[in-house]
Short mmCIF file of C-alpha atoms in Angstrom, two decimals:
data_model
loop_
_atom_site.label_atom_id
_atom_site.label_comp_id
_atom_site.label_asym_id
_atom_site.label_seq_id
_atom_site.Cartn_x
_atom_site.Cartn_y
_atom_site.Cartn_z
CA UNK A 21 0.00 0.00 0.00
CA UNK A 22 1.53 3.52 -0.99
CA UNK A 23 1.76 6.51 1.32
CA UNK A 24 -1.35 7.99 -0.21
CA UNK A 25 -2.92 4.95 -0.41
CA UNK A 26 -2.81 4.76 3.50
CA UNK A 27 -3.63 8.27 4.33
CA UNK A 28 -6.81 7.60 2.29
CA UNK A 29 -7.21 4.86 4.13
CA UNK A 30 -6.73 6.48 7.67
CA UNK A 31 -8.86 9.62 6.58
CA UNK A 32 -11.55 7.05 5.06
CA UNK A 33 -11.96 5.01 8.32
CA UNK A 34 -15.41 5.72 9.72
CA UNK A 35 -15.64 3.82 13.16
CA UNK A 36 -12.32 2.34 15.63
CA UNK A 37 -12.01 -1.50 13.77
CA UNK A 38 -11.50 0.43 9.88
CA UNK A 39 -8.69 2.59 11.97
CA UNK A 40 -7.07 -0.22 13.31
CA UNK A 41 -6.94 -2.35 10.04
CA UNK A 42 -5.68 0.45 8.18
CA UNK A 43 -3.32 1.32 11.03
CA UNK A 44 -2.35 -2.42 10.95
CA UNK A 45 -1.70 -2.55 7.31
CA UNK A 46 0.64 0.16 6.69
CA UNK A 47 3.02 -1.03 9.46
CA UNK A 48 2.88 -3.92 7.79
CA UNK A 49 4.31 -2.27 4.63
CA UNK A 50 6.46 -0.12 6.51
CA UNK A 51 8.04 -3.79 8.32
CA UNK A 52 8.23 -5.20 5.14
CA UNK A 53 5.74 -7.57 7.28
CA UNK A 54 3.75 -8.44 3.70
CA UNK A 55 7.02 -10.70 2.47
CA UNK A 56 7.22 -12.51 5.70
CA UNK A 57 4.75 -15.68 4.69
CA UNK A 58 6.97 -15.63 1.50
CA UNK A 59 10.24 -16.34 3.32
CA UNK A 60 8.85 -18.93 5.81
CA UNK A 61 7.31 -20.64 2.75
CA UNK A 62 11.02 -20.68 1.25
CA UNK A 63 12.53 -21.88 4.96
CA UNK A 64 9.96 -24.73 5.40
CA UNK A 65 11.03 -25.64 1.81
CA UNK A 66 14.69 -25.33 2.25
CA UNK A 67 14.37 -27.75 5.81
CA UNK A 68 12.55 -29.85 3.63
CA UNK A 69 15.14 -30.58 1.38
CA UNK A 70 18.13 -30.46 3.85
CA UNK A 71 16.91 -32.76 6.89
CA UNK A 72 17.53 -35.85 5.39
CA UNK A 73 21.07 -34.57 4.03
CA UNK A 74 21.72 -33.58 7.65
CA UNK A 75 20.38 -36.70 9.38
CA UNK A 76 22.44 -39.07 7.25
CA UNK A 77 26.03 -37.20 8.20
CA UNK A 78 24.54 -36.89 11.96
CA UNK A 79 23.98 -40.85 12.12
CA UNK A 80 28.07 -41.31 11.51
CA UNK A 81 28.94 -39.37 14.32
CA UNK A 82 26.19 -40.81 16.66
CA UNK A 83 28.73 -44.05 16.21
CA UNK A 84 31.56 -42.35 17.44
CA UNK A 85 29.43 -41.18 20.24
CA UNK A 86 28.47 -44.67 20.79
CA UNK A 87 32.53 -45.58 21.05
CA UNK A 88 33.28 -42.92 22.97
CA UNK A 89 30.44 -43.79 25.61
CA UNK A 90 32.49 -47.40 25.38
CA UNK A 91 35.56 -45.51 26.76
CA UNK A 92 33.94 -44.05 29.45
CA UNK A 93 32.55 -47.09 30.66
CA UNK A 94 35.76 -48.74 30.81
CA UNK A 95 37.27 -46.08 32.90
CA UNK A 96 34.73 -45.93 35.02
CA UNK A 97 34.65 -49.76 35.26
CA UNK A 98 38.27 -49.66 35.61
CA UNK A 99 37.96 -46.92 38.62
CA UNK A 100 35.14 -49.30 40.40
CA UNK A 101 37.91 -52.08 40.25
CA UNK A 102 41.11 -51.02 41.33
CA UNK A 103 40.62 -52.71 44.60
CA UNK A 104 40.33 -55.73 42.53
CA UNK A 105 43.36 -55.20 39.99
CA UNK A 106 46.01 -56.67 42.12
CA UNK A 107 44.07 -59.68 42.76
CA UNK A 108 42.53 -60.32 39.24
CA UNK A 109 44.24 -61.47 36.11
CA UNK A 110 41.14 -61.12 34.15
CA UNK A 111 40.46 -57.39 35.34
CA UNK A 112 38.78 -56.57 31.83
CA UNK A 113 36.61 -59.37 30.85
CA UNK A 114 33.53 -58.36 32.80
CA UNK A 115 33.74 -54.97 30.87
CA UNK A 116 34.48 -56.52 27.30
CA UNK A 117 31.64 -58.78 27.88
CA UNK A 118 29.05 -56.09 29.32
CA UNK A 119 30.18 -54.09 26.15
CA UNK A 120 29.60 -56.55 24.06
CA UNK A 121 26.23 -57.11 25.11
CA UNK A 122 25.26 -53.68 24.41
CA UNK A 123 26.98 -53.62 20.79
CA UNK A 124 25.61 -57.16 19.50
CA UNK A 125 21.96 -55.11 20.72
CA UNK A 126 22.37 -52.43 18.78
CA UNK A 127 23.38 -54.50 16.08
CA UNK A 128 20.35 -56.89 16.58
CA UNK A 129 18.14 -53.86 16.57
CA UNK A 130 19.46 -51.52 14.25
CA UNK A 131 20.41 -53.94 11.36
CA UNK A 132 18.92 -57.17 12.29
CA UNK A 133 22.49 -58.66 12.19
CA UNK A 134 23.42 -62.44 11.50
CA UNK A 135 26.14 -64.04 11.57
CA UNK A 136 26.17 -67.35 8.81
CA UNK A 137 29.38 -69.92 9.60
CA UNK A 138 29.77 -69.32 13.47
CA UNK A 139 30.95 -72.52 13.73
CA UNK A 140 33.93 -71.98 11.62
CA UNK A 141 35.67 -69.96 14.52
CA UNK A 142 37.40 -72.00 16.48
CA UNK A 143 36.77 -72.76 19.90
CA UNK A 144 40.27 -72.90 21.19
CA UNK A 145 43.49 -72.01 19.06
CA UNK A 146 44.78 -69.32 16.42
CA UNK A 147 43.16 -68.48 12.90
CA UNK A 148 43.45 -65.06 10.94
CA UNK A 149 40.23 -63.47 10.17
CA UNK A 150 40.41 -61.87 7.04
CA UNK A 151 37.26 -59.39 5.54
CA UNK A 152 36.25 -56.47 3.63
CA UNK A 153 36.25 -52.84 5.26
CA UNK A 154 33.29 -51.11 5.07
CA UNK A 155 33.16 -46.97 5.40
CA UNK A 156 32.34 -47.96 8.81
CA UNK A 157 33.07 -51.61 9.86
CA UNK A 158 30.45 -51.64 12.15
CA UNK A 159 30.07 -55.33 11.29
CA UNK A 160 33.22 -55.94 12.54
CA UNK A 161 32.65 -54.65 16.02
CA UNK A 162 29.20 -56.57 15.64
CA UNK A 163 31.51 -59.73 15.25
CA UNK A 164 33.72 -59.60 17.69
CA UNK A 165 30.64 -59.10 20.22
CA UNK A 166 29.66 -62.28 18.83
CA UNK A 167 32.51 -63.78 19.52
CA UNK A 168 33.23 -62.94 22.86
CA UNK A 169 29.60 -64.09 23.71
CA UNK A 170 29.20 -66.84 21.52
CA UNK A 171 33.04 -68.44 22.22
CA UNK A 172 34.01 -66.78 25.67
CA UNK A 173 37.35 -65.39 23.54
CA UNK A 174 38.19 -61.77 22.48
CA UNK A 175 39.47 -61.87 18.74
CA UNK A 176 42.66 -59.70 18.72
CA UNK A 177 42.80 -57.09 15.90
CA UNK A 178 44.92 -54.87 13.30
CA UNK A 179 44.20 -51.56 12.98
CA UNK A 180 45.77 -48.24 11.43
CA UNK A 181 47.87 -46.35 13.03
CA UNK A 182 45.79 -42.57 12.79
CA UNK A 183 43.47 -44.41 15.23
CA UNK A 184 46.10 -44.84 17.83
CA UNK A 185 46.15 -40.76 17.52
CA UNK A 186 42.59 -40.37 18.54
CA UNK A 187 42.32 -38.49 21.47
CA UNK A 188 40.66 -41.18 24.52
CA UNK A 189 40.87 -44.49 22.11
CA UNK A 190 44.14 -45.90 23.93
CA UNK A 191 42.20 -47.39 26.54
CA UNK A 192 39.53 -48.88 23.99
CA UNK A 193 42.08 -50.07 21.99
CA UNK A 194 44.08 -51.81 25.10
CA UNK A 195 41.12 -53.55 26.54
CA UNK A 196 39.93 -55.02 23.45
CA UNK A 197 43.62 -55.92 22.13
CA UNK A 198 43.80 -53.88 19.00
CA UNK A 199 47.25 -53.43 17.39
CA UNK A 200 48.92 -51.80 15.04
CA UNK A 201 50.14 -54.05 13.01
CA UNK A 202 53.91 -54.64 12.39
CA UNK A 203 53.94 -58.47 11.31
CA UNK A 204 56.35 -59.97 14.25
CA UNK A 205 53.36 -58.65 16.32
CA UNK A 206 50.59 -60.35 14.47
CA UNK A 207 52.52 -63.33 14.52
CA UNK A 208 53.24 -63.39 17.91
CA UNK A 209 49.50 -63.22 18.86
CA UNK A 210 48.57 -66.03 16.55
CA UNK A 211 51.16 -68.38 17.90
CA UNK A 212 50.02 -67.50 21.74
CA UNK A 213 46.99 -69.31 20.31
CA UNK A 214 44.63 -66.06 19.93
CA UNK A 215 42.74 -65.32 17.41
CA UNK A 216 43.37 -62.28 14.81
CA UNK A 217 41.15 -59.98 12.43
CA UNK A 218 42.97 -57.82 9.35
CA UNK A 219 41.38 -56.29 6.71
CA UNK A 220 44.03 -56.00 3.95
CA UNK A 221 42.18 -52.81 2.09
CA UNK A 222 42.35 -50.74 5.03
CA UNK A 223 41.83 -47.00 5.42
CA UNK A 224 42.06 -47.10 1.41
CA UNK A 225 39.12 -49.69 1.48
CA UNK A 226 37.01 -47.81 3.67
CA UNK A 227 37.55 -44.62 1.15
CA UNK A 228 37.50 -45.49 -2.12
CA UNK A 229 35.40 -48.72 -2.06
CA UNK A 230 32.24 -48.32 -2.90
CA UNK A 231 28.35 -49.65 -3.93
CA UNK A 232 30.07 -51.82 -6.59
CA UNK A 233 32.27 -53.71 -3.47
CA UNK A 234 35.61 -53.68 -5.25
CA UNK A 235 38.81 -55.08 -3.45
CA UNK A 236 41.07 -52.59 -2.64
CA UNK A 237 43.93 -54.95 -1.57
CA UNK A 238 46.69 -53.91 -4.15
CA UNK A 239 50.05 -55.97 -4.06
CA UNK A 240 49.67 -56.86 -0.04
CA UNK A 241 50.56 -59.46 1.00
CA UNK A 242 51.86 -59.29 4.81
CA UNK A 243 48.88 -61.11 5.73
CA UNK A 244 49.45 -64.10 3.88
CA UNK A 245 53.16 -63.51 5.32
CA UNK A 246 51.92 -63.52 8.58
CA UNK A 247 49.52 -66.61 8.19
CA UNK A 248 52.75 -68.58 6.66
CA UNK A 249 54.96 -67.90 9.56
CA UNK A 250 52.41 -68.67 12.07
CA UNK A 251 51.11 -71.59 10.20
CA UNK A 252 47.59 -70.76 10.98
CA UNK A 253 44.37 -71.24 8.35
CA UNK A 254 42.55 -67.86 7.21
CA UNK A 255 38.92 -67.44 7.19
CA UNK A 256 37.38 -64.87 4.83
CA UNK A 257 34.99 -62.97 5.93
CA UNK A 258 32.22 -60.32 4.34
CA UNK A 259 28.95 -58.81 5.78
CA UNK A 260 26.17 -57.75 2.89
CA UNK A 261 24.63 -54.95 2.69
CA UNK A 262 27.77 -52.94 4.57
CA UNK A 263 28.37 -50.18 1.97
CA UNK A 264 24.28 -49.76 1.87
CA UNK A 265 24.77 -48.86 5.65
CA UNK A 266 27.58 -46.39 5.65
CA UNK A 267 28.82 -44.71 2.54
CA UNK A 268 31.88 -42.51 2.07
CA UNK A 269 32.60 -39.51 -0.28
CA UNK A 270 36.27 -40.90 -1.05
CA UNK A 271 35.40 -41.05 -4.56
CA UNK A 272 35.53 -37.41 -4.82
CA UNK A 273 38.69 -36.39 -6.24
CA UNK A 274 39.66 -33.75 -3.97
CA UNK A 275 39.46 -36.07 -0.71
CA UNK A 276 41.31 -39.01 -2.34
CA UNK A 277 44.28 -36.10 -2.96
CA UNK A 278 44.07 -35.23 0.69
CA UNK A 279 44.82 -39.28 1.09
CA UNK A 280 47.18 -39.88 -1.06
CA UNK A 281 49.22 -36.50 -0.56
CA UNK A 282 48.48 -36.72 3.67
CA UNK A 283 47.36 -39.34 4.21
CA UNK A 284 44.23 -37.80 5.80
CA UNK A 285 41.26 -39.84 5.82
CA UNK A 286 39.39 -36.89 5.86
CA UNK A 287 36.46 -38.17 3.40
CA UNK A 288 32.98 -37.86 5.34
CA UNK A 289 31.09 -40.71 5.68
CA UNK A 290 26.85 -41.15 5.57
CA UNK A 291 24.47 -43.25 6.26
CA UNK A 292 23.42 -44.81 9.37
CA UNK A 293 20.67 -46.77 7.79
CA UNK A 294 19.11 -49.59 9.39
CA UNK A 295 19.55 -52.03 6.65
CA UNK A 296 19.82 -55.76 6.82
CA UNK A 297 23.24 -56.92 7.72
CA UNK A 298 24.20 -60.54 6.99
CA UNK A 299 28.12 -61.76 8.08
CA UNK A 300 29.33 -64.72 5.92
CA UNK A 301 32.48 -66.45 6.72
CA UNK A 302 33.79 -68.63 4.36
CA UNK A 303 35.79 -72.28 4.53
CA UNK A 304 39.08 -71.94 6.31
CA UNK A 305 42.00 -71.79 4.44
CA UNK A 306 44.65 -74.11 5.72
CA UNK A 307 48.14 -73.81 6.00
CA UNK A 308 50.13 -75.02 3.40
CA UNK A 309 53.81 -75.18 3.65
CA UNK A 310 54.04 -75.32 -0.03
CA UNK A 311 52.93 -71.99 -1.02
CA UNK A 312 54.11 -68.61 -0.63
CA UNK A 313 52.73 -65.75 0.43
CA UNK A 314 51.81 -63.89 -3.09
CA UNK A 315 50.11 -67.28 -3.89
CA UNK A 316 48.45 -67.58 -0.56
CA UNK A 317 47.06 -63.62 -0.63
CA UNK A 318 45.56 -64.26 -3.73
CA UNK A 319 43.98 -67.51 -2.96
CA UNK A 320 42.20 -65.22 -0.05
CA UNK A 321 41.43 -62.63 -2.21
CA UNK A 322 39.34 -64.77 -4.18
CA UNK A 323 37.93 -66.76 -1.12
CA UNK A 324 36.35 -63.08 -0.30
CA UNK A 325 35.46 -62.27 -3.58
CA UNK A 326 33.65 -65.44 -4.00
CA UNK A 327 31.81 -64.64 -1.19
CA UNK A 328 30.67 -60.90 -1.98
CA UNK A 329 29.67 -62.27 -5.62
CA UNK A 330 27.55 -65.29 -3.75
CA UNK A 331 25.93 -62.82 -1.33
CA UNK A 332 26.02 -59.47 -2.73
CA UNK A 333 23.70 -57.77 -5.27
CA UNK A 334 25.78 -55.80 -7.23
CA UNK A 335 25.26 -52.71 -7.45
CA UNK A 336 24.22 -52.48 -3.67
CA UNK A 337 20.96 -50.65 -3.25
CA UNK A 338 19.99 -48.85 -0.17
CA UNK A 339 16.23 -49.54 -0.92
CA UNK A 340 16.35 -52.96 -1.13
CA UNK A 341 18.83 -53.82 1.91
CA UNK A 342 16.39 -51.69 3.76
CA UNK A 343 13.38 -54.05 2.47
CA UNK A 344 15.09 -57.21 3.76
CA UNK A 345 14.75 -55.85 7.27
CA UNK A 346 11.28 -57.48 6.43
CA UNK A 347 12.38 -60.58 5.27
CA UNK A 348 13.09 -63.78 7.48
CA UNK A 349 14.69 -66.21 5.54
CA UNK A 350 18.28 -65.34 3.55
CA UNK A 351 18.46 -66.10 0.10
CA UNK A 352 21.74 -66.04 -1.66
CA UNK A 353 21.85 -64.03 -4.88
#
């Protein structure tokens, strides 16, 4: 409404209400009050669009959360205890088993996870566990709950050294026997009879895999080393569905230059989704004196491949590994 429109107005109003509307009106104008529907209609729009985006980065970091709520239980658990420490050789097990109570129910929950070839672990003695590394191997920590509750063992395991830099993980990472990986060390734990979990794709696995569930494994081969000098049999090992879970933006050019110049695994991961998870673990490998270890990687390398191509639907689709939530029977595809 122009100025003279709204001293005709005010000069035209013949009782208090026509005053007050008129009044009403050209602050409105004068607030710029008349636009105001216009921008929430854009805002509403505009949260439309991005809450999804948000939720899915938000559910990666509610994982971390969930680790870091792991350390402080065990130093509160540890605090509660230290009466007990001098007396107990086995200080630790009541926490690694209470913890992995609570991570085998989230994974029951949130993903419906199974584990298919249980009985393959060994009850007693070494084997190396070898499997694919998803953006997030949540499966991983969903199998070693499994095993500590379904064989009374922890399951010793290998991982990169930028996690022994988080800030608060070196207790975590003590308790639950995580190393970093130099090969007299791996080999040392298998032949004290414990058993051993590596993922030969690594950090670069986790990045720059992706729905398609290639092998990032290059020309390594310590594994296998390891495995040889140890003389213990591998068992392969993939979970389907993991990249429909957790996804990373490693394919992006300009974070797989920030790896590969800084080795920062900077990439940002998404997800979260409760889709089906399945772990497989495939016919252990035996030791055989009369290969070496390119041979022996290899062999692996197609043990795990065989099992992504038996169980995996290539590409992976976030729809449909959320429908098999519904779905009680597992069919291989």
């Amino acid at each position: 409404m122009s100025d003279s429109g709204n001293q005709s107005c005010l000069m035209g109003a013949e009782d208090t209400v026509s005053f007050l509307v008129c009044v009403f009106h050209a602050v409105e104008e004068w607030a710029g009050l008349g636009q105001l529907e216009d921008y929430l209609s854009v805002l509403e729009y505009l949260l439309w669009v991005f809450t999804p985006l948000a939720v899915v980065f938000i559910l990666p970091f509610l994982i971390v959360i969930l680790i870091y709520l792991s350390i402080l239980f065990l130093h509160v658990y540890k605090r509660k205890n230290q009466l007990r420490e001098a007396y107990c050789n086995n200080l630790w097990d009541g926490a690694r088993k209470t913890l992995a109570t609570l991570w085998d129910g989230h994974g029951a929950i949130w993903h419906g996870y199974e584990i298919h070839g249980m009985e393959k672990i060994p009850d007693k003695g070494p084997a190396l566990i070898v499997y694919y590394h998803g953006a997030i191997p949540i499966d991983y920590y969903y199998f070693l709950a499994n095993v500590i509750i379904q064989k009374g063992r922890p399951c010793h395991s290998v991982a990169d050294y930028f996690l022994f830099k988080v800030p608060g993980f070196k207790l975590l990472l003590e308790v639950f026997s995580v190393i970093h990986g130099p090969q007299e060390e791996c080999v040392r734990a298998l032949r004290n009879g414990h058993l051993l979990g590596i993922s030969p794709g690594g950090v670069r696995e986790a990045l720059f895999s992706d729905e398609t569930y290639p092998l990032l494994w290059g020309k390594r081969k310590g594994f296998a080393q390891v495995a040889i000098d140890a003389q213990v049999p591998i068992i392969p090992m993939f979970t389907q569905n993991l990249r429909e879970g957790f996804r990373s933006l490693g394919t992006l050019r300009f974070f797989r230059w920030m790896y590969e110049r800084f080795r920062l695994p900077v990439a940002p991961v998404y997800g979260g989704f409760p889709v089906k998870f399945r772990t497989f673990l495939g016919d252990p490998i035996p030791y055989d004196p009369n290969i070496n270890a390119a041979e022996l990687a290899e062999k692996v390398q197609q043990a795990v491949q065989s099992l992504i191509d038996q169980h995996q639907q290539i590409p992976g689709n976030i729809l449909r590994a959320l429908l098999e939530r519904f779905h009680t029977t597992h069919k291989d595809h």
